JSON list of C-alpha atoms in Angstrom, two decimals:
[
{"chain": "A", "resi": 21, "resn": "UNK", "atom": "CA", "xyz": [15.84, -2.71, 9.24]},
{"chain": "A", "resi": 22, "resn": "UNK", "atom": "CA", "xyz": [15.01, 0.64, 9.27]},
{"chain": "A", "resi": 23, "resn": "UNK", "atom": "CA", "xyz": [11.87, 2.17, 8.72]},
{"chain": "A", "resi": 24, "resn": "UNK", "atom": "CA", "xyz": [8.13, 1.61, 9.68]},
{"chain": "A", "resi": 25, "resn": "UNK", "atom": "CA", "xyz": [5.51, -1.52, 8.92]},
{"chain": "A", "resi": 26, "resn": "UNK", "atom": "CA", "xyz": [1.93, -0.26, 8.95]},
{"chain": "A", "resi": 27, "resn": "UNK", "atom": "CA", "xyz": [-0.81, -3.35, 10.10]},
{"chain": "A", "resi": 28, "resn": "UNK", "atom": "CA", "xyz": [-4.12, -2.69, 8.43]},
{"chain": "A", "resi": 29, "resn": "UNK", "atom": "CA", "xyz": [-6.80, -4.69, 9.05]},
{"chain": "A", "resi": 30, "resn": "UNK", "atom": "CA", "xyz": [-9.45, -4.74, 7.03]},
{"chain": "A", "resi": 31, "resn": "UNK", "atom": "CA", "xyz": [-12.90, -5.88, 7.38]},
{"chain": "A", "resi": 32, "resn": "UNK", "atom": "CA", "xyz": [-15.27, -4.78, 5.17]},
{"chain": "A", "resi": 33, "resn": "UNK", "atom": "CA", "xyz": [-13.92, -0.96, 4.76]},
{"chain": "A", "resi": 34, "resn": "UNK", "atom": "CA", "xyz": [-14.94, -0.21, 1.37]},
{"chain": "A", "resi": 35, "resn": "UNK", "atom": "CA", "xyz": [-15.77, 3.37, 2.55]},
{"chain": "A", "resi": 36, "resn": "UNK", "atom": "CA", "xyz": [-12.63, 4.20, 4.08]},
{"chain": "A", "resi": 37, "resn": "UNK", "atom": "CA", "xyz": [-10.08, 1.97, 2.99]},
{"chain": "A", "resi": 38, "resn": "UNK", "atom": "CA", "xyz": [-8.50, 3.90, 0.23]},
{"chain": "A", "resi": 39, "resn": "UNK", "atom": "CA", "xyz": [-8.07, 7.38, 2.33]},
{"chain": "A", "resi": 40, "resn": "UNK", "atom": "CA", "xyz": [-6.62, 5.21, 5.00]},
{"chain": "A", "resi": 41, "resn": "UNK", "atom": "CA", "xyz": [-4.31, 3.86, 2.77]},
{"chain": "A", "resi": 42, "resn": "UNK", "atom": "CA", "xyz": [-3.35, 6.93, 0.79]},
{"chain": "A", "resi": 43, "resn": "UNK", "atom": "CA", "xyz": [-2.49, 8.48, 4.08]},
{"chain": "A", "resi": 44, "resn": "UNK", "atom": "CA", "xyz": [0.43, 7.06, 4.70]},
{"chain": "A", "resi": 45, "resn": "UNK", "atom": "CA", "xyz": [1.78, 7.28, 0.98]},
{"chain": "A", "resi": 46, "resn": "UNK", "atom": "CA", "xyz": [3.55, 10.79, 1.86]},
{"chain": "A", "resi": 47, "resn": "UNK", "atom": "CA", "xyz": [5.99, 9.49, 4.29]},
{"chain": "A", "resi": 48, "resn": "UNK", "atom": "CA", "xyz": [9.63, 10.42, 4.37]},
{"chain": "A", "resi": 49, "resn": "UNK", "atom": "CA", "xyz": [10.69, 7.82, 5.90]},
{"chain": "A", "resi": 50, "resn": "UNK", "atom": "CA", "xyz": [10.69, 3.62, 4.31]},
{"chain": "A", "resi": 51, "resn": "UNK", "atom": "CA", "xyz": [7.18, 2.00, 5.00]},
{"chain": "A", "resi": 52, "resn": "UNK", "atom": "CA", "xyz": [5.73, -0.40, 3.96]},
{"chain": "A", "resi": 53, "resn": "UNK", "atom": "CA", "xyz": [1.89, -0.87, 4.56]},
{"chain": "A", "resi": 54, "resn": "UNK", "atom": "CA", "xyz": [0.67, -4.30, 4.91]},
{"chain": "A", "resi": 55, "resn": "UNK", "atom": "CA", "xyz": [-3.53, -4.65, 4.47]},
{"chain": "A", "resi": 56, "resn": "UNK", "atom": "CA", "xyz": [-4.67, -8.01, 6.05]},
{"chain": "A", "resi": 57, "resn": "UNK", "atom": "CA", "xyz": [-8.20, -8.75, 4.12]},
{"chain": "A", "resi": 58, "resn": "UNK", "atom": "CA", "xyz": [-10.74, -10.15, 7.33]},
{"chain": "A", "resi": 59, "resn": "UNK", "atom": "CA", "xyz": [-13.57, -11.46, 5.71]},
{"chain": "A", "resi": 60, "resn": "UNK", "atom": "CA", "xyz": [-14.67, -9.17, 3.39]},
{"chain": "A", "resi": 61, "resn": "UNK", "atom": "CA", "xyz": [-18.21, -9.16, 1.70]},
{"chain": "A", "resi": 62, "resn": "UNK", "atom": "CA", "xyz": [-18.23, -5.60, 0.02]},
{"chain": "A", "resi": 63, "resn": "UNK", "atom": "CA", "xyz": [-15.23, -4.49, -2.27]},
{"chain": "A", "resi": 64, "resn": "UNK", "atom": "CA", "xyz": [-12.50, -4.05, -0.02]},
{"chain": "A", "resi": 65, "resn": "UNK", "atom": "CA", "xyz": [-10.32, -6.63, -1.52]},
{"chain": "A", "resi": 66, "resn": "UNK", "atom": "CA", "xyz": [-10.77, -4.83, -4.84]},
{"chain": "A", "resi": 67, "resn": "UNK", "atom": "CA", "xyz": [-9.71, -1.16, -3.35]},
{"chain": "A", "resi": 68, "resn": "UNK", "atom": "CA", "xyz": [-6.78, -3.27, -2.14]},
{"chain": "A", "resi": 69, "resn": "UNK", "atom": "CA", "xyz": [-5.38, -5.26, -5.06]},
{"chain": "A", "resi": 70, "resn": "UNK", "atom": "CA", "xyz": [-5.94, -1.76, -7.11]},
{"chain": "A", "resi": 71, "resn": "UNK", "atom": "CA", "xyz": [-3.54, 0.20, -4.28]},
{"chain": "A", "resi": 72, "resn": "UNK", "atom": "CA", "xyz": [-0.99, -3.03, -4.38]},
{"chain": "A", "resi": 73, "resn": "UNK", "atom": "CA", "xyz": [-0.70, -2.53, -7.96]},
{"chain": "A", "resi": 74, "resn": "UNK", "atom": "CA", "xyz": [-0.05, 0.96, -8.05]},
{"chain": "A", "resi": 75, "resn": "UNK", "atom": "CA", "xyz": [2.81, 0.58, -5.52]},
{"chain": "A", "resi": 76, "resn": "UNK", "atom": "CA", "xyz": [5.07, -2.38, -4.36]},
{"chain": "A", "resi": 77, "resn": "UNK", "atom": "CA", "xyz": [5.30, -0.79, -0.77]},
{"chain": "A", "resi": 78, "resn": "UNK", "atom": "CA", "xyz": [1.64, -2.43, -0.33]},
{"chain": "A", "resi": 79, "resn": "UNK", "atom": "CA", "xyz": [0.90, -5.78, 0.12]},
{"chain": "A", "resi": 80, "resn": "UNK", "atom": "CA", "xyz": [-2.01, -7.84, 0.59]},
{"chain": "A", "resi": 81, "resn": "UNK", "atom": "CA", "xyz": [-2.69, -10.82, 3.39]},
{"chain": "A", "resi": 82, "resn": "UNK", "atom": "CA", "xyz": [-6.19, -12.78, 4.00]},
{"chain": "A", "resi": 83, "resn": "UNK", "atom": "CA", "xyz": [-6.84, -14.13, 7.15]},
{"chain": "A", "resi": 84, "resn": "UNK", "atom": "CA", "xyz": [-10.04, -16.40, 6.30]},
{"chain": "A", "resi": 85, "resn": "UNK", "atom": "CA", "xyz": [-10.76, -17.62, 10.12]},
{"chain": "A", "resi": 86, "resn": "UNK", "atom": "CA", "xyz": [-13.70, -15.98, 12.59]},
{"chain": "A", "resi": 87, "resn": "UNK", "atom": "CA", "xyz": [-11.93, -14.70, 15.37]},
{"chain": "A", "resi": 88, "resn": "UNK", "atom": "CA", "xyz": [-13.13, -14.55, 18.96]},
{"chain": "A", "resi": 89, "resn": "UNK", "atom": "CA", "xyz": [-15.07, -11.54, 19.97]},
{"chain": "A", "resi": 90, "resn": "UNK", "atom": "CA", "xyz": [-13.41, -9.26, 23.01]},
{"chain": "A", "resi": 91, "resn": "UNK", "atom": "CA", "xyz": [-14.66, -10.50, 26.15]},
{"chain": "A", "resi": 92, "resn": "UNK", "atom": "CA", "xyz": [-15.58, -14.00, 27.61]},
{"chain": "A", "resi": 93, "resn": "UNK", "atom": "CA", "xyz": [-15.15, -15.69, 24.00]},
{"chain": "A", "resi": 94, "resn": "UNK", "atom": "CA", "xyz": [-11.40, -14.46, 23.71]},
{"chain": "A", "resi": 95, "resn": "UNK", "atom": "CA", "xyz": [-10.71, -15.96, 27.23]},
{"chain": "A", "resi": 96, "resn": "UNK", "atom": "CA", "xyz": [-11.94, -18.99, 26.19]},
{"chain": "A", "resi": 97, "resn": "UNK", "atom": "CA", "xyz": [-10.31, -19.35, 23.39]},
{"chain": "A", "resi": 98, "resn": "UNK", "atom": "CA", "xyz": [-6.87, -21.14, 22.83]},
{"chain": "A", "resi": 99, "resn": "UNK", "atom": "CA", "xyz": [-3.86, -19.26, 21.92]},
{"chain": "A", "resi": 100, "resn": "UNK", "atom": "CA", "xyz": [-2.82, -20.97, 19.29]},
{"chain": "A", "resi": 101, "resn": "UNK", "atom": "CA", "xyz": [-6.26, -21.37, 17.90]},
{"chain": "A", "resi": 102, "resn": "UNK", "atom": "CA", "xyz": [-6.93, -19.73, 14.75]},
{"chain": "A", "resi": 103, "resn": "UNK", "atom": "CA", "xyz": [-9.50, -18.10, 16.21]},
{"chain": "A", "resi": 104, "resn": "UNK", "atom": "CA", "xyz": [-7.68, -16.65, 18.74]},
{"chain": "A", "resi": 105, "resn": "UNK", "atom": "CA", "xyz": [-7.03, -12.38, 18.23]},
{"chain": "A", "resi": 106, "resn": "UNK", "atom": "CA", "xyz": [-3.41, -12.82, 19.81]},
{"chain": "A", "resi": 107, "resn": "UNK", "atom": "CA", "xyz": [-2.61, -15.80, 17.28]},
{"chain": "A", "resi": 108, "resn": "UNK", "atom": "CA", "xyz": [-4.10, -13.62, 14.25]},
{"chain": "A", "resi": 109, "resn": "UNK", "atom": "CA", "xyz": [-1.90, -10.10, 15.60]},
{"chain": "A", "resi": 110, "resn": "UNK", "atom": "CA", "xyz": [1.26, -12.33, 15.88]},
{"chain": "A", "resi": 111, "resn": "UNK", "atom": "CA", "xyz": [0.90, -13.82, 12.51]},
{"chain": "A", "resi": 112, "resn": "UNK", "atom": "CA", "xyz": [0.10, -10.30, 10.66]},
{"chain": "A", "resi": 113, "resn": "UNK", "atom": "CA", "xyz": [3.35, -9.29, 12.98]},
{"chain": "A", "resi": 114, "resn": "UNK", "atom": "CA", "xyz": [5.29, -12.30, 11.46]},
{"chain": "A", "resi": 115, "resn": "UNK", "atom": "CA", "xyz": [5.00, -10.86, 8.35]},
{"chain": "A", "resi": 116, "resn": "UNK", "atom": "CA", "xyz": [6.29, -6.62, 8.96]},
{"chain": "A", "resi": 117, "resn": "UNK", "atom": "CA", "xyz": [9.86, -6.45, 7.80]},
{"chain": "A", "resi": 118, "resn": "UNK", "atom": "CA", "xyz": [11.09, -3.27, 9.67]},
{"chain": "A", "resi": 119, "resn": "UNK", "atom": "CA", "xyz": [11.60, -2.89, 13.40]},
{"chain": "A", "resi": 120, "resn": "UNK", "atom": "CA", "xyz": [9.29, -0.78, 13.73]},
{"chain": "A", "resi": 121, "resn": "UNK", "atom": "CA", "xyz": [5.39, -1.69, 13.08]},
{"chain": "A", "resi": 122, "resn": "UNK", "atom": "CA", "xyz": [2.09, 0.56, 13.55]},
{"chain": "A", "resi": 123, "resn": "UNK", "atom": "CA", "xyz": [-1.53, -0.58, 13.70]},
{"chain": "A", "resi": 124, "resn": "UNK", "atom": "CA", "xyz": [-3.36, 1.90, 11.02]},
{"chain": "A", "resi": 125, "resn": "UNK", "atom": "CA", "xyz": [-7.09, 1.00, 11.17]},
{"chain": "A", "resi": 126, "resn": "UNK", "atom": "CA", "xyz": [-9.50, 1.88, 7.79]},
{"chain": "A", "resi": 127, "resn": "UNK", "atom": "CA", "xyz": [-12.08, 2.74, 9.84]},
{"chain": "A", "resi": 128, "resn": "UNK", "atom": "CA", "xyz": [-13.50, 6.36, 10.57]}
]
């Protein structure tokens, strides 16, 4: 399919999160922009359902697991652990419907 899946993860960007976002809302081209909710203690998943409901292009995922930290602990870990960062990138990838899909972080 043609067009362009954006992968946000989010983890507590409450600051940033709607600029991120609203960013990508000028595109030419189909999109769609897919926010995966990490854990969130502050009022990201608000700024998100609010941004889903003002467009259908936007959709919202949780991913409720801890997942290893870079280094030592994500060598340890088992791929198809939960907790694993390939297993959690493959499953937000699962769910892109275009061919083409772009990592957009909410983060300054």
């Amino acid at each position: 399919m043609e067009g362009i899946s954006f992968l946000v993860k989010v983890h507590n960007e409450e600051a940033t999160l709607y600029e991120a976002v609203m960013s990508l809302t000028g595109l030419l081209v189909s999109y769609e922009i897919l926010i995966f909710l990490h854990a969130c203690t502050d009022t990201s998943a608000q700024i998100a359902r609010s941004l889903a409901a003002a467009d259908q292009r936007i959709k919202i995922f949780e991913y409720n697991y801890t997942l290893s930290r870079p280094g030592y602990e994500t060598l340890a870990t088992d791929n198809d652990s939960t907790h694993s960062i390939s297993r959690y990138y493959n499953w937000c990838l699962s769910r892109a419907k275009y061919n083409w899909v772009a990592k957009w972080d909410a983060m300054r």
